[in-house]
CSV table of C-alpha atoms in Angstrom, one decimal:
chain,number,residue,atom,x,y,z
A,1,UNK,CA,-60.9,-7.3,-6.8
A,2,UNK,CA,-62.1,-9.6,-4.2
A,3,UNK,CA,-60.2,-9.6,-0.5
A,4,UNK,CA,-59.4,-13.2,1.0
A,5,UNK,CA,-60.9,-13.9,4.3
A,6,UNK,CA,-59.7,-17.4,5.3
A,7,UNK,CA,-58.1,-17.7,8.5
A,8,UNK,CA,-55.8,-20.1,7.6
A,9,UNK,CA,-54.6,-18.5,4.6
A,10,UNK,CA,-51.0,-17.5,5.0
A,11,UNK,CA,-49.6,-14.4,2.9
A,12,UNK,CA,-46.2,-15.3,0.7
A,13,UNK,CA,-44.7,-12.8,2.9
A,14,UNK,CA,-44.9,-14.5,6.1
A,15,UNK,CA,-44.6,-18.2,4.8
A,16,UNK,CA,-41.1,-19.8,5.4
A,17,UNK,CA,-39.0,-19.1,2.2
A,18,UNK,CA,-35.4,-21.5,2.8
A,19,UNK,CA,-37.2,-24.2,0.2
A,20,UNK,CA,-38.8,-21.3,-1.9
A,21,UNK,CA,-35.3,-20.0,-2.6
A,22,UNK,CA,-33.4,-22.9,-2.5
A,23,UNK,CA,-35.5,-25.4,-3.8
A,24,UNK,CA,-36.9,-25.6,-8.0
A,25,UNK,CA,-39.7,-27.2,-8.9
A,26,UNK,CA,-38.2,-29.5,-11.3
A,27,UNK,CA,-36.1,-30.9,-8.4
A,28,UNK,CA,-39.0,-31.9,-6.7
A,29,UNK,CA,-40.3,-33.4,-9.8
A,30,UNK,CA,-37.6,-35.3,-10.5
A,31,UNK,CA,-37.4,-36.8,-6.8
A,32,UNK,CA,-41.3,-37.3,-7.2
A,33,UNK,CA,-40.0,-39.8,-10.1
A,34,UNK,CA,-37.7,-41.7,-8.1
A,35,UNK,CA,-39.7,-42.5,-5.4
A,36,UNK,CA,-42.6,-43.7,-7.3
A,37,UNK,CA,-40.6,-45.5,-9.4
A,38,UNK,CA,-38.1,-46.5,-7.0
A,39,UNK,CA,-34.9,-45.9,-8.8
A,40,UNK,CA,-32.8,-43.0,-10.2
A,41,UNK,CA,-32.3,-45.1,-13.6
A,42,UNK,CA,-35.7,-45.3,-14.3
A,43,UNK,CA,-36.6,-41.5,-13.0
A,44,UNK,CA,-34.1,-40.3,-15.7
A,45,UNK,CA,-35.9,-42.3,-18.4
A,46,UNK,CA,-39.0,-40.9,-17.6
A,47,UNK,CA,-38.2,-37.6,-17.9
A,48,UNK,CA,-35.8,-37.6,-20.2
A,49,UNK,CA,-32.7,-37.0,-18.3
A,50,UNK,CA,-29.2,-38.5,-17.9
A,51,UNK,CA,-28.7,-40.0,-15.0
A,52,UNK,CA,-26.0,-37.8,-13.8
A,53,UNK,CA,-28.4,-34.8,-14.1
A,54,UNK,CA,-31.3,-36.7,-11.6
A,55,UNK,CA,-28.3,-37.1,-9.1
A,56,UNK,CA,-27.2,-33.9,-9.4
A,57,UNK,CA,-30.8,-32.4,-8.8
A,58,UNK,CA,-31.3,-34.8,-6.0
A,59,UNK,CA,-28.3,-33.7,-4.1
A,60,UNK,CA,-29.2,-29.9,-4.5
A,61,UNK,CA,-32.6,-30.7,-2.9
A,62,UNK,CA,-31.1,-33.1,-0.3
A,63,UNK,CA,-28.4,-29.7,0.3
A,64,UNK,CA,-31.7,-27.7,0.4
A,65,UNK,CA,-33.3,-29.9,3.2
A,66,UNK,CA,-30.8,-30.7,5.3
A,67,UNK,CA,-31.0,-34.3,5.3
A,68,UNK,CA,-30.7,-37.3,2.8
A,69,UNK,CA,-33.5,-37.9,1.3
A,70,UNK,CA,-32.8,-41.6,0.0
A,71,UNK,CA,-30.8,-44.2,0.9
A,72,UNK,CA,-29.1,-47.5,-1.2
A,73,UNK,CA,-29.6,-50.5,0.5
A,74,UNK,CA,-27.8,-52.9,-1.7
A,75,UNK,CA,-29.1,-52.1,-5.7
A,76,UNK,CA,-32.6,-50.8,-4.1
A,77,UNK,CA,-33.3,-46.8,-3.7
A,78,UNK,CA,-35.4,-46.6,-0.1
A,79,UNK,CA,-36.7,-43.4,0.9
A,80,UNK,CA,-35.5,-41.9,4.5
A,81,UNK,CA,-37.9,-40.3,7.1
A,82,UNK,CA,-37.0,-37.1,5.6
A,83,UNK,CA,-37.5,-38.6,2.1
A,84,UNK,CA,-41.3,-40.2,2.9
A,85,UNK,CA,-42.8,-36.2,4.4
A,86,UNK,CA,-41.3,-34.5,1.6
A,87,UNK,CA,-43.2,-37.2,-0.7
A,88,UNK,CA,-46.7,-36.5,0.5
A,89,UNK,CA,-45.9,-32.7,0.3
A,90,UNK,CA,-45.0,-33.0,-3.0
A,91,UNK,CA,-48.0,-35.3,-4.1
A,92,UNK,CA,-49.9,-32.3,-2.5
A,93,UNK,CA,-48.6,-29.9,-4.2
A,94,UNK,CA,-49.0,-31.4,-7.8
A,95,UNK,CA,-52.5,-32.7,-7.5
A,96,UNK,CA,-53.6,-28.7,-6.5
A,97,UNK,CA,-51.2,-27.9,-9.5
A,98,UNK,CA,-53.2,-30.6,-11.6
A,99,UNK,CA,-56.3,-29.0,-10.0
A,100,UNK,CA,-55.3,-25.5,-11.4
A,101,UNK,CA,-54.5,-26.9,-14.3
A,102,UNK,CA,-57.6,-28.8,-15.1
A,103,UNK,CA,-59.7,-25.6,-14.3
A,104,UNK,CA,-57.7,-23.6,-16.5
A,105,UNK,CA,-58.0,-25.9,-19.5
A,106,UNK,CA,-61.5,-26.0,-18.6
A,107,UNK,CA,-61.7,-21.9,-18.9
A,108,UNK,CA,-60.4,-22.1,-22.3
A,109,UNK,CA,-62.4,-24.8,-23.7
A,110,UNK,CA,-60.9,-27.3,-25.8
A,111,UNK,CA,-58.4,-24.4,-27.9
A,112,UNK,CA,-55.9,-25.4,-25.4
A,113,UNK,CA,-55.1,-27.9,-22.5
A,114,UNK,CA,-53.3,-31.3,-21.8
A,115,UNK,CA,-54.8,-35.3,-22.1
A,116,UNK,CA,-52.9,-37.6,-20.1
A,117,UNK,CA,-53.2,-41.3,-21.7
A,118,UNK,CA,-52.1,-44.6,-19.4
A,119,UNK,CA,-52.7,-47.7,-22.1
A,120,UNK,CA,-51.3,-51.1,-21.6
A,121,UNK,CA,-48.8,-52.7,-24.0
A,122,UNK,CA,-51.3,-54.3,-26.3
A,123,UNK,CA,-53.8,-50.9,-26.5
A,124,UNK,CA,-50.1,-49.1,-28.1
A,125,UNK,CA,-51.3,-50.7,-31.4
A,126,UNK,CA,-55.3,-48.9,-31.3
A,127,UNK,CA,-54.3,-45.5,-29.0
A,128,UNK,CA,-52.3,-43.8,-31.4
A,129,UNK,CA,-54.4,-44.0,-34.1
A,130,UNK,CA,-57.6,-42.9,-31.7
A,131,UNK,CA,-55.2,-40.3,-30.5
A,132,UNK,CA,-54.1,-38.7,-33.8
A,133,UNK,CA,-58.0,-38.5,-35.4
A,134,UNK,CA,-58.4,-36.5,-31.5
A,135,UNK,CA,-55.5,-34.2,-32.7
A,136,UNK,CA,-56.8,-33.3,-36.1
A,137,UNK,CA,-60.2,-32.1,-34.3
A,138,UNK,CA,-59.0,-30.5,-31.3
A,139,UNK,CA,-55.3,-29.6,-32.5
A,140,UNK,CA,-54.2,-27.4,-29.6
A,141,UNK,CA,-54.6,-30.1,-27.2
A,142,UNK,CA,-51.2,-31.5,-25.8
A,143,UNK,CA,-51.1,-35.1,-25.8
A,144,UNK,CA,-49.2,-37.8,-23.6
A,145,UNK,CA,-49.0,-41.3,-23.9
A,146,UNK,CA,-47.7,-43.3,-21.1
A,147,UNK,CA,-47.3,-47.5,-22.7
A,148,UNK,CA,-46.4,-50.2,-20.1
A,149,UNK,CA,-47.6,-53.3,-18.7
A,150,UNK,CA,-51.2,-53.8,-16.8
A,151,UNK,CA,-49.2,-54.3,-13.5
A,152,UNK,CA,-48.0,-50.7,-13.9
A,153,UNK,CA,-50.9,-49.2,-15.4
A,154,UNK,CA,-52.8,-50.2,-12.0
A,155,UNK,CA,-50.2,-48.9,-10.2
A,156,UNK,CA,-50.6,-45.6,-11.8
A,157,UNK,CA,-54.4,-45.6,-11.6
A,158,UNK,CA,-53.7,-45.9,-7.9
A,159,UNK,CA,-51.3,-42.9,-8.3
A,160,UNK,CA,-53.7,-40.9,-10.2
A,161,UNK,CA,-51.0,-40.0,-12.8
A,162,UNK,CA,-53.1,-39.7,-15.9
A,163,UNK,CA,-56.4,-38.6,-17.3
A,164,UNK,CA,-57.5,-41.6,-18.8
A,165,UNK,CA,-56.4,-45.3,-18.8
A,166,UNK,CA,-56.9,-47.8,-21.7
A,167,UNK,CA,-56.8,-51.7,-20.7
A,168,UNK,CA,-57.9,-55.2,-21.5
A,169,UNK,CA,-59.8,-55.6,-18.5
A,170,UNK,CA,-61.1,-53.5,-15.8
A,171,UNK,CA,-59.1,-53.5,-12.6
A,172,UNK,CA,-60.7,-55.5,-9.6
A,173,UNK,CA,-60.3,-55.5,-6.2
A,174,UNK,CA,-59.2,-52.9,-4.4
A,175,UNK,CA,-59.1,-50.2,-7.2
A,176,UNK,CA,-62.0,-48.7,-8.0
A,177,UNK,CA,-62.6,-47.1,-11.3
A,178,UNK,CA,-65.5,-45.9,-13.7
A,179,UNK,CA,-65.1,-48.2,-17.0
A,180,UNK,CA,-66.5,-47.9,-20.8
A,181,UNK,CA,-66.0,-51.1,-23.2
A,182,UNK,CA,-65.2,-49.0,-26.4
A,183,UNK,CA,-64.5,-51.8,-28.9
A,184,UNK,CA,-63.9,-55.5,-29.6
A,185,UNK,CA,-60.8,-57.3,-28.6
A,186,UNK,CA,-60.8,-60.5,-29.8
A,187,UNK,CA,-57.9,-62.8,-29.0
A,188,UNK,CA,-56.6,-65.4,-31.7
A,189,UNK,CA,-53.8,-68.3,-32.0
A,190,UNK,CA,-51.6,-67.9,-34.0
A,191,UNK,CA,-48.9,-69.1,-36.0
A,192,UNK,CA,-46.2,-69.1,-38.7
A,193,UNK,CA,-47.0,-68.8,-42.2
A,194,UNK,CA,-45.7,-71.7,-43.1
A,195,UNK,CA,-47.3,-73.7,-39.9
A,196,UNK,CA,-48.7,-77.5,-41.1
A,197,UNK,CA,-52.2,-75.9,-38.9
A,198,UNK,CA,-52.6,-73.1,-40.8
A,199,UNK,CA,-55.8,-73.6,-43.1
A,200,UNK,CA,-57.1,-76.6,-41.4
A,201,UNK,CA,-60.6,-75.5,-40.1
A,202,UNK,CA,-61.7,-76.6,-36.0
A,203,UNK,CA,-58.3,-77.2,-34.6
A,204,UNK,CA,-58.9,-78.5,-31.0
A,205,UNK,CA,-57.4,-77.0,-28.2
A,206,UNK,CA,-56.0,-80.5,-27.0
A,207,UNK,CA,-54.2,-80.7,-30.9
A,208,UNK,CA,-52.4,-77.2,-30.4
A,209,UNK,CA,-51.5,-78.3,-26.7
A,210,UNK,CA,-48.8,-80.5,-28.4
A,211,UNK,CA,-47.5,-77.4,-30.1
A,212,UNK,CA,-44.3,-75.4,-28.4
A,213,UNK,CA,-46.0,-72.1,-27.4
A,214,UNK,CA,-44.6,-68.6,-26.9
A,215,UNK,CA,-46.4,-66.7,-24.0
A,216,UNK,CA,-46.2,-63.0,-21.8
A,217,UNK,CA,-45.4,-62.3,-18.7
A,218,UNK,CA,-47.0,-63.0,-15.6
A,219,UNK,CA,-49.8,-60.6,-14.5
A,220,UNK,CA,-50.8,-60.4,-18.4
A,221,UNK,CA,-54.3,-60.0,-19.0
A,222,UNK,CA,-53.9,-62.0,-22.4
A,223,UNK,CA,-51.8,-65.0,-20.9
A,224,UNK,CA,-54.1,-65.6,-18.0
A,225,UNK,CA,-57.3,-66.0,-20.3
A,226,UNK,CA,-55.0,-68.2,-22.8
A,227,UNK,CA,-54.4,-70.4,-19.5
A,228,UNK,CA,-58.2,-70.0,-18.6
A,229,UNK,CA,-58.8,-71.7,-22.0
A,230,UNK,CA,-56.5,-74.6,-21.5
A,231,UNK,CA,-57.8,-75.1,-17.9
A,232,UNK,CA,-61.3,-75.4,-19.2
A,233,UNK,CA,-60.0,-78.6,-20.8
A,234,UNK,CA,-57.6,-79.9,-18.2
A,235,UNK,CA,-54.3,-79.8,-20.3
A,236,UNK,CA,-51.8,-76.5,-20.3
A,237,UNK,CA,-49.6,-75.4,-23.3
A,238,UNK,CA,-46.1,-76.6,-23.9
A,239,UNK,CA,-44.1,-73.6,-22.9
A,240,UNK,CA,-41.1,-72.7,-24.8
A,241,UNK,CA,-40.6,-69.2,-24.4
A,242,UNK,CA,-41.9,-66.4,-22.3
A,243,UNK,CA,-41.6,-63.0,-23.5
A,244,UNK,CA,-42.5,-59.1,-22.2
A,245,UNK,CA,-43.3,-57.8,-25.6
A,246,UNK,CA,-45.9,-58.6,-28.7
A,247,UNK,CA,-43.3,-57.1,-31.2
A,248,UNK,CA,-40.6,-59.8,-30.2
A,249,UNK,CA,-43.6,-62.8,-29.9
A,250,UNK,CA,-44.4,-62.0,-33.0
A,251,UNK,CA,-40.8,-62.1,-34.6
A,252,UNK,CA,-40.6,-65.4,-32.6
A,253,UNK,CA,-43.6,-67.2,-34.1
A,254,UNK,CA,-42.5,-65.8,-37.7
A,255,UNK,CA,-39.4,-67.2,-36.9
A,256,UNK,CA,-40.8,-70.5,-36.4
A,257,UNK,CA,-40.3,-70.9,-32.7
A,258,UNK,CA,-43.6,-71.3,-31.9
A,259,UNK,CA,-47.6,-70.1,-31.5
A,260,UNK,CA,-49.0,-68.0,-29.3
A,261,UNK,CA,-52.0,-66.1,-28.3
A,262,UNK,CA,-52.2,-62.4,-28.8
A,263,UNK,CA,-55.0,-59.1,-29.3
A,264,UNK,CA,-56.2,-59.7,-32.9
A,265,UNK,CA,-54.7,-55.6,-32.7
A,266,UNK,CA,-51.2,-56.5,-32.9
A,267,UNK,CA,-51.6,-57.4,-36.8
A,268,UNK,CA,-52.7,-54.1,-37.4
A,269,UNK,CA,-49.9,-52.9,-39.4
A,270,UNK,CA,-48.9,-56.0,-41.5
A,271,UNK,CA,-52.3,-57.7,-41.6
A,272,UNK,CA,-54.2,-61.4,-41.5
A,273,UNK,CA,-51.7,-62.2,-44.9
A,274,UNK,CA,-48.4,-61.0,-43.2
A,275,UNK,CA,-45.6,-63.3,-41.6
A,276,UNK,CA,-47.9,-64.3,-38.8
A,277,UNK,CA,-51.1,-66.2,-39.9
A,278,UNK,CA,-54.3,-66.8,-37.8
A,279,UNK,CA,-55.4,-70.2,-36.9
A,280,UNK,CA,-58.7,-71.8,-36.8
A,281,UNK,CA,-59.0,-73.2,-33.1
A,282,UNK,CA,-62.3,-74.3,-31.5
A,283,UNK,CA,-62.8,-71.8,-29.1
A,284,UNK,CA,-61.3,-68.8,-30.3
A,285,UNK,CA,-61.0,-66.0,-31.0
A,286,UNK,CA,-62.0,-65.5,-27.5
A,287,UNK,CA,-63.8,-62.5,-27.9
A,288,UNK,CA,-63.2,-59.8,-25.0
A,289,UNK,CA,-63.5,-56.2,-25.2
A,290,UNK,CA,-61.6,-52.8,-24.4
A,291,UNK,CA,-62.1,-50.4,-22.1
A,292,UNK,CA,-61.4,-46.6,-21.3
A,293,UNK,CA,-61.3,-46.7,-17.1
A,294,UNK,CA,-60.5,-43.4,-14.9
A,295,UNK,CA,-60.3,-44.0,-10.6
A,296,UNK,CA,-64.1,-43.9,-9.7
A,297,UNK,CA,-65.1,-40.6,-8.5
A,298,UNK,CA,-62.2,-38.3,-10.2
A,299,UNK,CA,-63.6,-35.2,-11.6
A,300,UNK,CA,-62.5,-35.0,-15.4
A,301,UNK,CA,-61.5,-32.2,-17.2
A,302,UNK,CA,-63.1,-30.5,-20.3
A,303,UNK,CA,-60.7,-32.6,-22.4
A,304,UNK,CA,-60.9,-35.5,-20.5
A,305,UNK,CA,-64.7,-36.2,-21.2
A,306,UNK,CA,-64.2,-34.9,-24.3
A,307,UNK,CA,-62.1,-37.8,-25.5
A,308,UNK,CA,-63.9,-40.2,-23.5
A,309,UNK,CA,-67.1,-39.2,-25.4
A,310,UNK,CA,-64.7,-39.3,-28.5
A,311,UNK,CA,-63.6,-43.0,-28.0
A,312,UNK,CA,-66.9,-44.3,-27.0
A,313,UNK,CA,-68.5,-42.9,-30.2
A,314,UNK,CA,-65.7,-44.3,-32.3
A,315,UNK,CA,-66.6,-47.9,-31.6
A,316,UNK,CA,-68.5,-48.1,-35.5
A,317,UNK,CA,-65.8,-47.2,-37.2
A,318,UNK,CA,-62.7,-49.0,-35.4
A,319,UNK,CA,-65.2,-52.1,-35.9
A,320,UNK,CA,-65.9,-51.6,-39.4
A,321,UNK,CA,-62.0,-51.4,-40.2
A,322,UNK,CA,-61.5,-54.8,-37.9
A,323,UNK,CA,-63.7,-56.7,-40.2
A,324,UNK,CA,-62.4,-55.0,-42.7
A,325,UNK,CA,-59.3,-56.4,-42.3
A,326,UNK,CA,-60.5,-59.8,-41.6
A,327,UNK,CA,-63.9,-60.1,-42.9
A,328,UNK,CA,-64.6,-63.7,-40.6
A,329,UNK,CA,-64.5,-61.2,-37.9
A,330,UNK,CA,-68.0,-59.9,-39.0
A,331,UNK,CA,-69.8,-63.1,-38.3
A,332,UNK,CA,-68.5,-64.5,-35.1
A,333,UNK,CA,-69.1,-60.5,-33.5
A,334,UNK,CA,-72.9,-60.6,-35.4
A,335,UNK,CA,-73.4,-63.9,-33.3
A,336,UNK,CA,-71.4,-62.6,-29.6
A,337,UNK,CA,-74.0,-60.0,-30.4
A,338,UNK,CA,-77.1,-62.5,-30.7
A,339,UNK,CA,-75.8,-64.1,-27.7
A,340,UNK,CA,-75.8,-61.2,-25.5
A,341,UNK,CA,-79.0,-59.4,-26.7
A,342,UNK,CA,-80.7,-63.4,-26.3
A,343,UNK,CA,-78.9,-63.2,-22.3
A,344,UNK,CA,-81.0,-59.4,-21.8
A,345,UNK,CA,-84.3,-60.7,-23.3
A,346,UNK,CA,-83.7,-63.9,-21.0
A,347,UNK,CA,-82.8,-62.1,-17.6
A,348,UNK,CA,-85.7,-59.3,-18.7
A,349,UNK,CA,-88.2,-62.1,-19.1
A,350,UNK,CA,-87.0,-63.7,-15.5
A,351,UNK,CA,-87.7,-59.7,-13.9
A,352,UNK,CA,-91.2,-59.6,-15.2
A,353,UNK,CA,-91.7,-62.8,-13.7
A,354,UNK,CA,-90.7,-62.2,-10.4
């Protein structure tokens, strides 16, 4: 057995113990929760709690301290002073826990251990599925899968609260992440079955402009290239609705109350011959891709790169069943894929040159 040496190693015997006996590590879990998400509501959703039960667990810790540890001003949860230290000790405290625990799964191969998925709202129709085909090889791995918007999903790359991170588009700016385009994402118009467009071939963008149009929120990945498309021509849709989910667009345009643009993905279950049909529009499908992103310079786990590896090598296969699905799709990614290979030989030829 090996003896510890570091000086500034301090024995459980002689460490402070009031918190230790006082204090459980759920409660600090659960005020983690609130101030990162900045309100006991939310918390309790998270973690699957009532709400009385994060207060309760909140006041026990705040007993244990000594002091408050948030205040409401007006609806809004603030942190106090007290509130903000014992924040950084507990982000501390779980990332060496997270630490531990990313060794240890790495000890035991992939038999056991934990993947941590952050997708965005769109990616909730492609991750599951990736997810599941994961389980059935490596059934002993534990699987979470966070869904929400790409404003959140940034904000919890920043927070480094998952393994992995599936999105649209790669972050920019000030995050910096290591990202892997993993498969197509086209974007399409479309409409209701029933739509006077639907079956007309080359439908200009200036034609559909006229049309009422359903669209997502702001900060959407998917609504600023629709509006990129538009721009390109100098108009902008006719809004008539804006909307935070794909389910409830789509249940909008079958009900008639409008087009939209959305991820080719979202007619995964019901199909091109469902409610919702694709339309014909110069310009689209505007052909983008997804990608798998961690923060740059975060060490994986075993399982981690595992399923990275996993969903990079899956590309064939989630492309075969797109085309599958709709068999136009094969062409118009044959030619993106002339296009871009044309692009290399071009910028290659340019190289020699210089």
């Amino acid at each position: 057995m090996s003896t510890i040496n570091d000086s500034s190693y301090t024995p459980p015997g002689a460490m402070p113990d009031h918190l230790i006996r006082y204090a459980t590590f759920r409660q600090f879990q659960v005020f983690e929760a609130i101030y990162r998400l900045g309100s006991f509501t939310r918390a309790a959703e998270e973690l699957f709690l009532t709400q009385p039960t994060v207060s309760m667990q909140i006041k026990k810790l705040s007993d244990a301290i000594g002091l408050p540890l948030f205040e409401h001003v007006g609806r809004n949860v603030e942190p106090t002073e007290a509130g903000k230290e014992l924040y950084v000790a507990c982000r501390n405290m779980f990332e060496t826990l997270s630490n531990l625990e990313m060794k240890i799964s790495d000890m035991q191969g992939l038999k056991r251990g934990r993947l941590r998925m952050g997708v965005i709202t769109t990616a909730k129709y492609l991750a599951p599925e990736m997810l599941g085909e994961f389980s059935q090889i490596y059934p002993g791995i534990e699987l979470s899968l966070k869904v929400t918007n790409r404003e959140n999903i940034i904000r919890r790359i920043r927070a480094n609260e998952d393994d992995l991170y599936i999105m649209g588009q790669a972050p920019e700016g000030d995050v910096e992440v290591e990202a892997f385009s993993f498969a197509p994402n086209p974007l399409v118009v479309m409409a209701p079955r029933n739509h006077p467009l639907v079956g007309k071939k080359n439908i200009s963008l200036e034609e559909i402009a006229k049309e009422p149009f359903i669209i997502r929120e702001p900060g959407s990945g998917i609504r600023d290239a629709m509006f990129k498309a538009f721009d390109e021509i100098g108009t902008r849709p006719r809004i008539r609705m804006e909307l935070g989910n794909n389910e409830a667009i789509k249940h909008a345009i079958a009900g008639g109350l409008g087009l939209s643009v959305l991820s080719f993905h979202t007619l995964s279950l019901e199909g091109v011959d469902g409610p919702v049909a694709i339309l014909d529009v110069k310009g689209f499908p505007i052909l983008r891709d997804w990608y798998i992103v961690y923060p740059k310079g975060k060490e994986l786990s075993l399982v981690a790169q595992t399923f990275l590896d996993f969903v990079i090598g899956s590309e064939p296969a989630i492309r075969e069943r797109m085309q599958k699905m709709w068999p136009k799709l094969e062409s118009i990614l044959n030619e993106k894929q002339k296009i871009t290979s044309s692009k290399k030989n071009s910028n290659k030829k340019k190289l020699s040159k210089k």
